[in-house]
């Protein structure tokens, strides 16, 4: 390999102390612009705020600050207009610095006073994370609205609820749909908490010991939309916890989408036939003309693997790094950006899939078999002061008898009921009506019609307040 390249007149933010430029292999491995390019709007915003703060600290003359801010706006317009990085742009900060020199000349060299890419990249990454979490939050909220709308149309649809994927007890379609709503509600709490954890401003920490110029940090934080400033400069440049929080919160959304997806993939199969996927959200098969595939849901089902991988990649990147900034942290962005991108693609696709589902109420209702009301039958004995243990055993014998005879429990003769328990009278069979089972569950959080109406109203309210 050739030795270090002779020093060229490229635009670098460092290099004065070396006799030659970096080896191409080092340059190549060090470059992060392909990944961190998307930080540019945030880097420009923080640079503009920094320029103003430097004026406040009397490092820059007022006119210099104004020139810098105008120049940064022009740089922003150039990048938005398609200006591309060049080979010597190590990262997004170098790119913006180079373009700023292009725009306003030598005065640009004063911008990097009292700051380091260490506090800069931490600040820009936090701004991006807050912005991304806002968009994920909006996407989750949109999906919740779809759930609420679908639940509203299913308040009188009866279907089985499953445990261990075995038919368990009847519920309304609305109750099932809202189960997924509340999972997303918890996600929104976590996403909002992650946003808050990103809202602490590192700028002013310099490389590690704090800036030597007394810029007004609280003011800088307010200007940039942070709720507070970091307490310790060493911690500030080495802290990526906010990214972990964001990745964990996004992983939670992925988990919940995957569970909804699995429900719907099953319900959409011919075996269940509870739902049919809308044309615009189904894909065909290149070979089998009859296919109607729920691809978006399958990708939702796979997404926790990707999100979890990203979360773990960052955990492992941070582990064992010494305090302060380390170049290891440059690898923080790929997992974060990947999780954000994937989630922002997924949310509208899942929302569209759910919005365009067609529910088959008859199939849902037909899947509710008599034995699913076995608990209700036992409960009716308990109301006549039988212990639940004895009631459970009495109904168990009925279930066994029906199973052996290959009939539904409701088709057994009265004599079987009386034999199972003397307190089973003429009206015992009524307990096997799913409507009655639902009506018995008006407990808050239960599947009774009034309880679900309250639940639906609470769901709508939480969309208004958060
Ligand atoms: N590209 C770097 C990163 O993403 C910016 C910070 C570089 N700091 C440094 N001292 N080399 O982490």
PDB file of N, CA, C and O in Angstrom, residues 100-149:
ATOM      1  N   UNK A 100     -20.401  26.162   3.201  1.00  0.00           N
ATOM      2  CA  UNK A 100     -20.504  27.487   3.830  1.00  0.00           C
ATOM      3  C   UNK A 100     -19.319  28.352   3.418  1.00  0.00           C
ATOM      4  O   UNK A 100     -19.483  29.544   3.132  1.00  0.00           O
ATOM      5  N   UNK A 101     -18.136  27.762   3.359  1.00  0.00           N
ATOM      6  CA  UNK A 101     -16.967  28.503   2.866  1.00  0.00           C
ATOM      7  C   UNK A 101     -17.206  28.961   1.442  1.00  0.00           C
ATOM      8  O   UNK A 101     -16.857  30.073   1.060  1.00  0.00           O
ATOM      9  N   UNK A 102     -17.803  28.079   0.668  1.00  0.00           N
ATOM     10  CA  UNK A 102     -18.160  28.387  -0.708  1.00  0.00           C
ATOM     11  C   UNK A 102     -19.039  29.621  -0.781  1.00  0.00           C
ATOM     12  O   UNK A 102     -18.880  30.482  -1.639  1.00  0.00           O
ATOM     13  N   UNK A 103     -19.986  29.689   0.126  1.00  0.00           N
ATOM     14  CA  UNK A 103     -20.993  30.745   0.077  1.00  0.00           C
ATOM     15  C   UNK A 103     -20.482  32.061   0.648  1.00  0.00           C
ATOM     16  O   UNK A 103     -20.734  33.114   0.072  1.00  0.00           O
ATOM     17  N   UNK A 104     -19.786  32.016   1.775  1.00  0.00           N
ATOM     18  CA  UNK A 104     -19.464  33.287   2.456  1.00  0.00           C
ATOM     19  C   UNK A 104     -17.967  33.507   2.653  1.00  0.00           C
ATOM     20  O   UNK A 104     -17.557  34.496   3.256  1.00  0.00           O
ATOM     21  N   UNK A 105     -17.148  32.571   2.157  1.00  0.00           N
ATOM     22  CA  UNK A 105     -15.699  32.757   2.231  1.00  0.00           C
ATOM     23  C   UNK A 105     -15.143  32.561   3.635  1.00  0.00           C
ATOM     24  O   UNK A 105     -15.726  31.856   4.461  1.00  0.00           O
ATOM     25  N   UNK A 106     -14.057  33.248   3.912  1.00  0.00           N
ATOM     26  CA  UNK A 106     -13.224  32.966   5.080  1.00  0.00           C
ATOM     27  C   UNK A 106     -13.945  33.131   6.423  1.00  0.00           C
ATOM     28  O   UNK A 106     -13.617  32.447   7.395  1.00  0.00           O
ATOM     29  N   UNK A 107     -14.949  34.003   6.495  1.00  0.00           N
ATOM     30  CA  UNK A 107     -15.633  34.207   7.776  1.00  0.00           C
ATOM     31  C   UNK A 107     -16.263  32.905   8.271  1.00  0.00           C
ATOM     32  O   UNK A 107     -16.457  32.700   9.484  1.00  0.00           O
ATOM     33  N   UNK A 108     -16.525  31.982   7.348  1.00  0.00           N
ATOM     34  CA  UNK A 108     -17.086  30.674   7.710  1.00  0.00           C
ATOM     35  C   UNK A 108     -16.165  29.955   8.693  1.00  0.00           C
ATOM     36  O   UNK A 108     -16.615  29.142   9.507  1.00  0.00           O
ATOM     37  N   UNK A 109     -14.893  30.238   8.635  1.00  0.00           N
ATOM     38  CA  UNK A 109     -13.927  29.549   9.500  1.00  0.00           C
ATOM     39  C   UNK A 109     -14.114  29.880  10.979  1.00  0.00           C
ATOM     40  O   UNK A 109     -13.518  29.253  11.842  1.00  0.00           O
ATOM     41  N   UNK A 110     -14.933  30.888  11.281  1.00  0.00           N
ATOM     42  CA  UNK A 110     -15.168  31.238  12.689  1.00  0.00           C
ATOM     43  C   UNK A 110     -16.316  30.452  13.321  1.00  0.00           C
ATOM     44  O   UNK A 110     -16.499  30.481  14.531  1.00  0.00           O
ATOM     45  N   UNK A 111     -17.089  29.753  12.471  1.00  0.00           N
ATOM     46  CA  UNK A 111     -18.274  29.064  13.007  1.00  0.00           C
ATOM     47  C   UNK A 111     -17.894  27.931  13.959  1.00  0.00           C
ATOM     48  O   UNK A 111     -18.581  27.670  14.938  1.00  0.00           O
ATOM     49  N   UNK A 112     -16.809  27.257  13.655  1.00  0.00           N
ATOM     50  CA  UNK A 112     -16.462  26.085  14.454  1.00  0.00           C
ATOM     51  C   UNK A 112     -15.754  26.465  15.764  1.00  0.00           C
ATOM     52  O   UNK A 112     -15.101  25.649  16.395  1.00  0.00           O
ATOM     53  N   UNK A 113     -15.911  27.699  16.185  1.00  0.00           N
ATOM     54  CA  UNK A 113     -15.316  28.141  17.449  1.00  0.00           C
ATOM     55  C   UNK A 113     -16.048  27.517  18.630  1.00  0.00           C
ATOM     56  O   UNK A 113     -17.285  27.566  18.690  1.00  0.00           O
ATOM     57  N   UNK A 114     -15.307  26.948  19.531  1.00  0.00           N
ATOM     58  CA  UNK A 114     -15.891  26.486  20.787  1.00  0.00           C
ATOM     59  C   UNK A 114     -16.821  25.296  20.641  1.00  0.00           C
ATOM     60  O   UNK A 114     -17.514  24.922  21.576  1.00  0.00           O
ATOM     61  N   UNK A 115     -16.875  24.698  19.490  1.00  0.00           N
ATOM     62  CA  UNK A 115     -17.693  23.498  19.355  1.00  0.00           C
ATOM     63  C   UNK A 115     -16.857  22.417  18.690  1.00  0.00           C
ATOM     64  O   UNK A 115     -15.790  22.694  18.117  1.00  0.00           O
ATOM     65  N   UNK A 116     -17.361  21.208  18.759  1.00  0.00           N
ATOM     66  CA  UNK A 116     -16.662  20.053  18.219  1.00  0.00           C
ATOM     67  C   UNK A 116     -17.698  19.239  17.466  1.00  0.00           C
ATOM     68  O   UNK A 116     -18.903  19.381  17.703  1.00  0.00           O
ATOM     69  N   UNK A 117     -17.252  18.409  16.571  1.00  0.00           N
ATOM     70  CA  UNK A 117     -18.229  17.528  15.940  1.00  0.00           C
ATOM     71  C   UNK A 117     -18.831  16.587  16.982  1.00  0.00           C
ATOM     72  O   UNK A 117     -19.881  16.011  16.753  1.00  0.00           O
ATOM     73  N   UNK A 118     -18.158  16.448  18.109  1.00  0.00           N
ATOM     74  CA  UNK A 118     -18.695  15.547  19.141  1.00  0.00           C
ATOM     75  C   UNK A 118     -20.005  16.063  19.730  1.00  0.00           C
ATOM     76  O   UNK A 118     -20.983  15.311  19.838  1.00  0.00           O
ATOM     77  N   UNK A 119     -20.023  17.357  20.100  1.00  0.00           N
ATOM     78  CA  UNK A 119     -21.308  17.877  20.605  1.00  0.00           C
ATOM     79  C   UNK A 119     -22.257  18.165  19.444  1.00  0.00           C
ATOM     80  O   UNK A 119     -23.479  18.100  19.588  1.00  0.00           O
ATOM     81  N   UNK A 120     -21.666  18.431  18.283  1.00  0.00           N
ATOM     82  CA  UNK A 120     -22.483  18.720  17.109  1.00  0.00           C
ATOM     83  C   UNK A 120     -23.288  17.496  16.665  1.00  0.00           C
ATOM     84  O   UNK A 120     -24.505  17.575  16.452  1.00  0.00           O
ATOM     85  N   UNK A 121     -22.601  16.362  16.532  1.00  0.00           N
ATOM     86  CA  UNK A 121     -23.297  15.174  16.015  1.00  0.00           C
ATOM     87  C   UNK A 121     -24.321  14.676  17.040  1.00  0.00           C
ATOM     88  O   UNK A 121     -25.406  14.217  16.675  1.00  0.00           O
ATOM     89  N   UNK A 122     -23.986  14.812  18.315  1.00  0.00           N
ATOM     90  CA  UNK A 122     -24.945  14.387  19.339  1.00  0.00           C
ATOM     91  C   UNK A 122     -26.190  15.274  19.278  1.00  0.00           C
ATOM     92  O   UNK A 122     -27.326  14.792  19.394  1.00  0.00           O
ATOM     93  N   UNK A 123     -25.968  16.571  19.064  1.00  0.00           N
ATOM     94  CA  UNK A 123     -27.103  17.497  19.004  1.00  0.00           C
ATOM     95  C   UNK A 123     -27.955  17.253  17.758  1.00  0.00           C
ATOM     96  O   UNK A 123     -29.179  17.161  17.835  1.00  0.00           O
ATOM     97  N   UNK A 124     -27.289  17.123  16.615  1.00  0.00           N
ATOM     98  CA  UNK A 124     -28.039  16.897  15.370  1.00  0.00           C
ATOM     99  C   UNK A 124     -28.807  15.580  15.434  1.00  0.00           C
ATOM    100  O   UNK A 124     -29.959  15.498  14.985  1.00  0.00           O
ATOM    101  N   UNK A 125     -28.182  14.549  15.995  1.00  0.00           N
ATOM    102  CA  UNK A 125     -28.858  13.254  16.083  1.00  0.00           C
ATOM    103  C   UNK A 125     -30.085  13.325  16.980  1.00  0.00           C
ATOM    104  O   UNK A 125     -31.098  12.676  16.728  1.00  0.00           O
ATOM    105  N   UNK A 126     -29.980  14.124  18.024  1.00  0.00           N
ATOM    106  CA  UNK A 126     -31.147  14.277  18.915  1.00  0.00           C
ATOM    107  C   UNK A 126     -32.277  15.021  18.207  1.00  0.00           C
ATOM    108  O   UNK A 126     -33.448  14.656  18.334  1.00  0.00           O
ATOM    109  N   UNK A 127     -31.899  16.046  17.454  1.00  0.00           N
ATOM    110  CA  UNK A 127     -32.940  16.792  16.723  1.00  0.00           C
ATOM    111  C   UNK A 127     -33.631  15.866  15.718  1.00  0.00           C
ATOM    112  O   UNK A 127     -34.861  15.865  15.587  1.00  0.00           O
ATOM    113  N   UNK A 128     -32.823  15.077  15.016  1.00  0.00           N
ATOM    114  CA  UNK A 128     -33.418  14.147  14.048  1.00  0.00           C
ATOM    115  C   UNK A 128     -34.321  13.131  14.746  1.00  0.00           C
ATOM    116  O   UNK A 128     -35.414  12.817  14.267  1.00  0.00           O
ATOM    117  N   UNK A 129     -33.859  12.643  15.886  1.00  0.00           N
ATOM    118  CA  UNK A 129     -34.642  11.633  16.607  1.00  0.00           C
ATOM    119  C   UNK A 129     -35.984  12.206  17.061  1.00  0.00           C
ATOM    120  O   UNK A 129     -37.023  11.555  16.931  1.00  0.00           O
ATOM    121  N   UNK A 130     -35.964  13.438  17.559  1.00  0.00           N
ATOM    122  CA  UNK A 130     -37.225  14.066  17.990  1.00  0.00           C
ATOM    123  C   UNK A 130     -38.172  14.200  16.797  1.00  0.00           C
ATOM    124  O   UNK A 130     -39.366  13.900  16.889  1.00  0.00           O
ATOM    125  N   UNK A 131     -37.615  14.635  15.677  1.00  0.00           N
ATOM    126  CA  UNK A 131     -38.440  14.813  14.471  1.00  0.00           C
ATOM    127  C   UNK A 131     -39.006  13.473  13.998  1.00  0.00           C
ATOM    128  O   UNK A 131     -40.195  13.355  13.684  1.00  0.00           O
ATOM    129  N   UNK A 132     -38.158  12.453  14.003  1.00  0.00           N
ATOM    130  CA  UNK A 132     -38.603  11.133  13.533  1.00  0.00           C
ATOM    131  C   UNK A 132     -39.663  10.563  14.476  1.00  0.00           C
ATOM    132  O   UNK A 132     -40.659   9.977  14.022  1.00  0.00           O
ATOM    133  N   UNK A 133     -39.449  10.741  15.776  1.00  0.00           N
ATOM    134  CA  UNK A 133     -40.423  10.204  16.729  1.00  0.00           C
ATOM    135  C   UNK A 133     -41.771  10.913  16.584  1.00  0.00           C
ATOM    136  O   UNK A 133     -42.828  10.294  16.743  1.00  0.00           O
ATOM    137  N   UNK A 134     -41.733  12.196  16.254  1.00  0.00           N
ATOM    138  CA  UNK A 134     -42.996  12.896  15.995  1.00  0.00           C
ATOM    139  C   UNK A 134     -43.733  12.235  14.832  1.00  0.00           C
ATOM    140  O   UNK A 134     -44.948  12.063  14.857  1.00  0.00           O
ATOM    141  N   UNK A 135     -42.972  11.867  13.817  1.00  0.00           N
ATOM    142  CA  UNK A 135     -43.619  11.253  12.646  1.00  0.00           C
ATOM    143  C   UNK A 135     -44.099   9.841  12.954  1.00  0.00           C
ATOM    144  O   UNK A 135     -45.175   9.437  12.516  1.00  0.00           O
ATOM    145  N   UNK A 136     -43.335   9.092  13.736  1.00  0.00           N
ATOM    146  CA  UNK A 136     -43.795   7.753  14.128  1.00  0.00           C
ATOM    147  C   UNK A 136     -45.047   7.876  15.001  1.00  0.00           C
ATOM    148  O   UNK A 136     -46.027   7.142  14.815  1.00  0.00           O
ATOM    149  N   UNK A 137     -45.009   8.835  15.928  1.00  0.00           N
ATOM    150  CA  UNK A 137     -46.185   9.052  16.794  1.00  0.00           C
ATOM    151  C   UNK A 137     -47.425   9.366  15.962  1.00  0.00           C
ATOM    152  O   UNK A 137     -48.515   8.836  16.215  1.00  0.00           O
ATOM    153  N   UNK A 138     -47.264  10.217  14.957  1.00  0.00           N
ATOM    154  CA  UNK A 138     -48.413  10.573  14.109  1.00  0.00           C
ATOM    155  C   UNK A 138     -48.906   9.337  13.351  1.00  0.00           C
ATOM    156  O   UNK A 138     -50.115   9.122  13.212  1.00  0.00           O
ATOM    157  N   UNK A 139     -47.969   8.519  12.892  1.00  0.00           N
ATOM    158  CA  UNK A 139     -48.354   7.309  12.155  1.00  0.00           C
ATOM    159  C   UNK A 139     -49.083   6.310  13.044  1.00  0.00           C
ATOM    160  O   UNK A 139     -50.059   5.674  12.618  1.00  0.00           O
ATOM    161  N   UNK A 140     -48.627   6.177  14.270  1.00  0.00           N
ATOM    162  CA  UNK A 140     -49.284   5.258  15.208  1.00  0.00           C
ATOM    163  C   UNK A 140     -50.693   5.780  15.515  1.00  0.00           C
ATOM    164  O   UNK A 140     -51.669   5.027  15.535  1.00  0.00           O
ATOM    165  N   UNK A 141     -50.793   7.094  15.699  1.00  0.00           N
ATOM    166  CA  UNK A 141     -52.093   7.687  15.990  1.00  0.00           C
ATOM    167  C   UNK A 141     -53.056   7.470  14.817  1.00  0.00           C
ATOM    168  O   UNK A 141     -54.229   7.141  15.014  1.00  0.00           O
ATOM    169  N   UNK A 142     -52.565   7.643  13.613  1.00  0.00           N
ATOM    170  CA  UNK A 142     -53.420   7.397  12.429  1.00  0.00           C
ATOM    171  C   UNK A 142     -53.922   5.956  12.425  1.00  0.00           C
ATOM    172  O   UNK A 142     -55.074   5.695  12.101  1.00  0.00           O
ATOM    173  N   UNK A 143     -53.043   5.044  12.766  1.00  0.00           N
ATOM    174  CA  UNK A 143     -53.444   3.630  12.783  1.00  0.00           C
ATOM    175  C   UNK A 143     -54.482   3.391  13.879  1.00  0.00           C
ATOM    176  O   UNK A 143     -55.466   2.661  13.683  1.00  0.00           O
ATOM    177  N   UNK A 144     -54.279   4.024  15.022  1.00  0.00           N
ATOM    178  CA  UNK A 144     -55.263   3.881  16.102  1.00  0.00           C
ATOM    179  C   UNK A 144     -56.634   4.406  15.675  1.00  0.00           C
ATOM    180  O   UNK A 144     -57.664   3.847  16.044  1.00  0.00           O
ATOM    181  N   UNK A 145     -56.623   5.478  14.892  1.00  0.00           N
ATOM    182  CA  UNK A 145     -57.904   6.014  14.404  1.00  0.00           C
ATOM    183  C   UNK A 145     -58.599   4.978  13.532  1.00  0.00           C
ATOM    184  O   UNK A 145     -59.823   4.832  13.598  1.00  0.00           O
ATOM    185  N   UNK A 146     -57.830   4.281  12.735  1.00  0.00           N
ATOM    186  CA  UNK A 146     -58.414   3.233  11.889  1.00  0.00           C
ATOM    187  C   UNK A 146     -58.999   2.131  12.778  1.00  0.00           C
ATOM    188  O   UNK A 146     -60.112   1.659  12.542  1.00  0.00           O
ATOM    189  N   UNK A 147     -58.279   1.758  13.816  1.00  0.00           N
ATOM    190  CA  UNK A 147     -58.783   0.722  14.727  1.00  0.00           C
ATOM    191  C   UNK A 147     -60.119   1.157  15.338  1.00  0.00           C
ATOM    192  O   UNK A 147     -61.056   0.367  15.439  1.00  0.00           O
ATOM    193  N   UNK A 148     -60.157   2.423  15.790  1.00  0.00           N
ATOM    194  CA  UNK A 148     -61.385   2.926  16.410  1.00  0.00           C
ATOM    195  C   UNK A 148     -62.542   2.886  15.417  1.00  0.00           C
ATOM    196  O   UNK A 148     -63.655   2.459  15.753  1.00  0.00           O
ATOM    197  N   UNK A 149     -62.266   3.311  14.194  1.00  0.00           N
ATOM    198  CA  UNK A 149     -63.335   3.309  13.181  1.00  0.00           C
ATOM    199  C   UNK A 149     -63.822   1.886  12.923  1.00  0.00           C
ATOM    200  O   UNK A 149     -65.027   1.631  12.838  1.00  0.00           O
TER     201      UNK A 149
END
